[in-house]
Amino acid sequence: MKKISVFLILALLLSVQTPAQAGLFKDQITKIEQRQIDKKKNAEIKALFGEMIKQANKHCLTGLQSVYSKDFTNSDGFNYDTYMKMVEDTWKTYPDITYSTQIDNIEFTDNYARVYVTETAVSAPKEQIGDFETVGELYSVTKCIYHLQKHGEIWLIESEDVLEETSTLKYGGARYVNVELDTPKQIGAGKYYTTTLKINVPQGVDAVASISREKIVYPQTKTEDNFRRISNDNILERVFMSNQENVNEYAIASVGLAQAQAQGENINIHMRGLAFIMTRVNVIPENKFVNIEDKKVEKNEQSK
């Protein structure tokens, strides 16, 4: 009987928590609860992006608008109304365009979240080139950060930072040719930068190309193309100075592939393909409110 009572007393003693143990137990419960909250937020945010892609692929503007805040603005300075108008214009230009989104990372606090995303868009537009109609290939990849805020029980997209963006559009034989446009992803305002076009020109084909740049504004402006023949190294370069107007830019290359065929005493030129490639250059605006004191002047004044 005594052995049983000793056992019960020992069990009772082990079940009583010291203050330190109680604090540790409470911390564990808090961590478990926080993990559950974080899991719920992750699911809500993933559901939001799932809805965004669903509505975008349906080309339903009303449905797409439901995931955006009316106060939305992006890194190009486009507000909610302008952004939605640009989406509509895209759908009209590319009626078969489809989107996919890969969520790379989610960071959040209580009511705010940052979602790192890689977005892809594809389309097969039809165009009349010369005397024949051809089907093209549009492929666009964008890396961006969406900034979200919780409004009551729902999350809405408040703003967007586009980090990188490259789009290619190819027609005819250009669909089978590798085209690259190398530019800086980010540069200060009023700085020189080099844009380099590399194209794998097929044997027996001549290529002409132009490189231009356009500020990211709405409506989009169009610069004149000055085409040059691609040299034997298959490279064309051009130097630009970034704008000082607090506007991001696109570097754009246009490529034409042609083949010459002798027909008696005449030479016929046949267009074999067209390609366009566009990459984003984010321009860091100059901060005109930075005052750097001249320490040398300060020392000279102190020595007097």
XYZ file of C-alpha atoms in Angstrom:
304
model
C 0.000 0.000 0.000
C 2.833 2.349 0.821
C 4.419 1.703 -2.610
C 1.210 2.720 -4.345
C 0.881 5.964 -2.344
C 4.524 6.871 -3.037
C 3.918 6.270 -6.753
C 0.845 8.509 -6.740
C 2.678 11.294 -4.889
C 5.577 11.091 -7.397
C 3.161 11.256 -10.334
C 1.425 14.253 -8.788
C 4.776 15.956 -8.223
C 5.833 15.446 -11.841
C 2.545 16.869 -13.098
C 3.005 20.132 -11.216
C 4.801 22.699 -13.437
C 7.354 25.124 -12.162
C 6.945 28.772 -13.313
C 9.721 28.259 -15.904
C 8.011 25.189 -17.312
C 4.693 27.019 -17.446
C 6.312 29.858 -19.422
C 7.890 27.391 -21.834
C 4.573 25.621 -22.312
C 2.870 28.953 -22.994
C 5.532 29.877 -25.572
C 4.985 26.575 -27.376
C 1.227 27.186 -27.527
C 1.843 30.708 -28.877
C 4.159 29.359 -31.600
C 1.633 26.716 -32.597
C -1.143 29.312 -32.776
C 1.069 31.650 -34.843
C 1.912 28.847 -37.263
C -1.793 28.189 -37.702
C -2.429 31.892 -38.356
C 0.463 32.032 -40.853
C -0.817 28.914 -42.601
C -4.262 30.503 -42.902
C -2.775 33.726 -44.330
C -0.714 31.765 -46.847
C -3.821 29.912 -47.995
C -5.799 33.167 -48.299
C -3.078 34.867 -50.344
C -2.625 31.860 -52.641
C -6.394 31.785 -53.139
C -6.313 35.489 -54.075
C -3.703 34.875 -56.785
C -5.588 31.826 -57.959
C -8.650 34.021 -58.426
C -6.592 36.687 -60.189
C -5.247 34.191 -62.749
C -8.678 32.614 -63.200
C -10.301 35.978 -64.001
C -7.371 37.131 -66.171
C -7.551 33.974 -68.298
C -11.318 34.451 -68.656
C -10.580 38.043 -69.737
C -13.152 39.130 -67.164
C -12.247 42.687 -66.172
C -14.884 42.893 -63.424
C -13.596 39.705 -61.842
C -9.982 40.883 -62.081
C -10.875 44.215 -60.493
C -12.230 42.383 -57.434
C -8.704 41.482 -56.250
C -7.316 45.017 -56.599
C -7.691 47.994 -54.283
C -9.158 51.136 -55.817
C -6.036 52.888 -54.468
C -3.759 50.590 -56.493
C -0.649 52.023 -58.156
C 2.357 50.306 -59.696
C 6.054 51.118 -59.977
C 5.476 52.891 -63.308
C 3.071 55.325 -61.632
C -0.074 53.898 -63.256
C -3.125 54.087 -61.007
C -6.067 51.679 -60.826
C -8.001 53.161 -63.781
C -4.991 53.397 -66.114
C -3.780 49.912 -65.198
C -7.175 48.345 -65.923
C -7.383 50.226 -69.225
C -3.997 48.780 -70.198
C -5.218 45.286 -69.319
C -8.249 45.807 -71.587
C -5.993 47.030 -74.411
C -3.813 43.924 -74.040
C -6.810 41.599 -74.284
C -8.019 43.390 -77.428
C -4.602 43.155 -79.066
C -4.023 39.523 -78.025
C -7.485 37.922 -77.663
C -6.000 34.471 -76.996
C -3.439 35.543 -74.385
C -3.150 33.287 -71.329
C -1.317 33.783 -68.053
C 0.360 31.654 -65.410
C 1.795 32.688 -62.047
C 4.383 31.095 -59.817
C 4.518 32.374 -56.229
C 8.185 32.375 -55.216
C 7.839 33.715 -51.667
C 5.345 35.306 -49.277
C 6.269 37.687 -46.453
C 3.660 39.217 -44.164
C 2.868 40.988 -40.907
C -0.589 41.288 -39.377
C -2.309 43.293 -42.124
C 0.285 43.601 -44.894
C 2.002 41.140 -47.214
C 4.627 41.070 -49.936
C 4.316 38.379 -52.574
C 7.251 37.617 -54.878
C 5.911 36.302 -58.173
C 7.135 35.094 -61.566
C 4.466 35.690 -64.211
C 4.318 34.264 -67.732
C 2.080 35.308 -70.623
C 1.779 33.550 -74.000
C -0.164 34.239 -77.179
C -0.249 33.229 -80.860
C -1.287 36.392 -82.722
C -2.087 36.390 -86.431
C -0.643 39.153 -88.585
C -0.647 40.085 -92.247
C 2.966 40.429 -93.391
C 3.314 41.364 -97.014
C 1.089 39.112 -99.093
C 0.597 36.342 -96.546
C -0.906 35.845 -93.113
C 1.331 34.324 -90.476
C 0.943 33.166 -86.890
C 3.329 34.614 -84.348
C 4.552 33.608 -80.914
C 4.396 35.987 -77.956
C 6.243 35.001 -74.794
C 6.601 37.319 -71.820
C 8.187 36.728 -68.404
C 7.949 39.168 -65.508
C 9.367 39.058 -61.982
C 7.555 41.343 -59.587
C 6.519 42.013 -56.010
C 2.858 42.493 -55.145
C 2.083 44.487 -52.009
C -1.144 43.413 -50.297
C -3.251 44.833 -47.479
C -5.993 43.133 -45.533
C -9.368 44.872 -45.618
C -11.573 43.227 -43.022
C -11.580 39.554 -43.967
C -10.116 39.910 -47.485
C -6.734 40.711 -49.006
C -6.428 43.238 -51.839
C -3.507 44.188 -54.071
C -2.400 47.726 -53.205
C 0.687 48.146 -55.387
C 3.171 46.321 -57.583
C 6.936 46.594 -58.173
C 8.149 45.168 -61.485
C 11.725 43.957 -61.010
C 12.429 42.358 -64.402
C 10.461 42.021 -67.620
C 11.299 40.545 -71.027
C 8.875 39.994 -73.905
C 9.527 38.465 -77.321
C 7.240 38.384 -80.346
C 8.316 36.309 -83.358
C 6.832 35.631 -86.792
C 7.772 33.233 -89.573
C 11.292 31.814 -89.581
C 12.272 34.077 -86.686
C 10.376 31.717 -84.380
C 13.263 29.268 -84.656
C 16.013 31.843 -84.099
C 17.463 32.702 -80.696
C 17.286 36.447 -79.994
C 18.654 38.086 -76.824
C 18.664 41.701 -75.667
C 21.079 42.523 -72.855
C 20.372 45.647 -70.806
C 20.873 46.750 -67.186
C 17.899 45.833 -65.005
C 18.280 49.066 -63.052
C 20.192 52.308 -63.585
C 20.346 55.825 -62.212
C 18.670 58.735 -63.979
C 20.781 60.500 -66.587
C 23.303 57.650 -66.880
C 24.703 56.063 -70.041
C 24.034 52.377 -70.639
C 24.678 49.919 -73.466
C 22.009 47.712 -75.010
C 23.321 44.658 -76.855
C 21.332 42.571 -79.344
C 22.529 39.029 -80.040
C 20.869 36.950 -82.734
C 21.730 33.545 -84.128
C 21.337 34.350 -87.848
C 20.785 31.187 -89.937
C 23.242 30.459 -92.729
C 22.197 31.918 -96.087
C 19.940 34.501 -94.423
C 20.587 38.228 -94.023
C 19.396 40.092 -90.942
C 18.687 43.759 -90.356
C 17.859 45.150 -86.951
C 17.242 48.298 -84.961
C 17.527 49.099 -81.264
C 15.488 51.846 -79.666
C 14.195 52.816 -76.267
C 10.837 54.111 -75.101
C 9.674 55.564 -71.813
C 6.969 53.533 -70.091
C 4.036 55.901 -70.410
C 0.389 55.628 -71.427
C -0.550 55.868 -74.242
C 2.718 54.299 -75.426
C 4.907 56.417 -77.701
C 6.717 54.978 -80.740
C 10.221 55.916 -81.820
C 11.509 55.640 -85.376
C 13.468 52.523 -86.314
C 16.872 52.939 -87.972
C 17.665 49.487 -89.333
C 21.228 48.298 -89.789
C 22.596 45.119 -91.258
C 23.736 42.624 -88.635
C 27.497 42.066 -88.878
C 29.160 38.663 -89.070
C 29.472 38.440 -85.285
C 25.652 38.560 -85.063
C 25.782 41.431 -82.561
C 24.344 44.952 -82.660
C 24.879 47.514 -79.887
C 23.567 50.933 -79.066
C 24.278 53.362 -76.218
C 21.491 55.331 -74.537
C 21.263 57.843 -71.734
C 18.509 57.084 -69.240
C 15.878 59.768 -68.875
C 15.783 62.229 -65.975
C 12.005 62.417 -65.790
C 11.418 59.748 -63.123
C 10.085 57.298 -65.738
C 11.104 53.683 -66.343
C 12.091 52.597 -69.855
C 11.900 49.752 -72.349
C 14.824 48.818 -74.581
C 13.345 47.438 -77.808
C 14.940 45.582 -80.701
C 13.298 44.859 -84.068
C 14.790 42.184 -86.326
C 14.024 41.312 -89.954
C 15.230 38.130 -91.663
C 15.451 38.049 -95.457
C 16.812 35.723 -98.107
C 18.023 36.678 -101.561
C 17.284 34.362 -104.499
C 18.633 34.796 -108.014
C 16.034 34.470 -110.771
C 17.695 34.938 -114.112
C 19.264 38.386 -114.088
C 17.061 39.503 -111.215
C 17.464 39.040 -107.470
C 14.318 38.535 -105.441
C 14.295 39.348 -101.747
C 11.987 37.211 -99.624
C 11.059 38.128 -96.079
C 11.633 35.076 -93.872
C 10.682 36.350 -90.463
C 10.274 39.184 -87.999
C 11.170 39.348 -84.333
C 10.684 41.925 -81.608
C 12.206 41.790 -78.149
C 11.634 44.208 -75.301
C 13.293 44.416 -71.887
C 12.612 46.694 -68.941
C 15.147 49.177 -67.580
C 14.106 50.519 -64.171
C 15.355 54.088 -63.752
C 16.235 55.254 -60.242
C 15.203 58.906 -59.947
C 17.754 61.443 -58.766
C 17.207 62.510 -55.170
C 17.643 66.274 -55.187
C 17.252 66.591 -51.440
C 20.573 65.033 -50.419
C 23.008 67.493 -48.850
C 26.587 66.269 -48.452
C 28.643 68.637 -46.321
C 32.158 69.437 -47.430
C 34.283 68.239 -44.507
C 37.434 69.927 -45.900
C 35.785 73.351 -45.814
C 34.577 72.645 -42.284
C 38.108 71.751 -41.092
C 39.609 74.848 -42.717
C 37.103 77.067 -40.940
C 37.910 75.431 -37.594
C 41.680 75.971 -38.063
C 41.272 79.743 -38.510
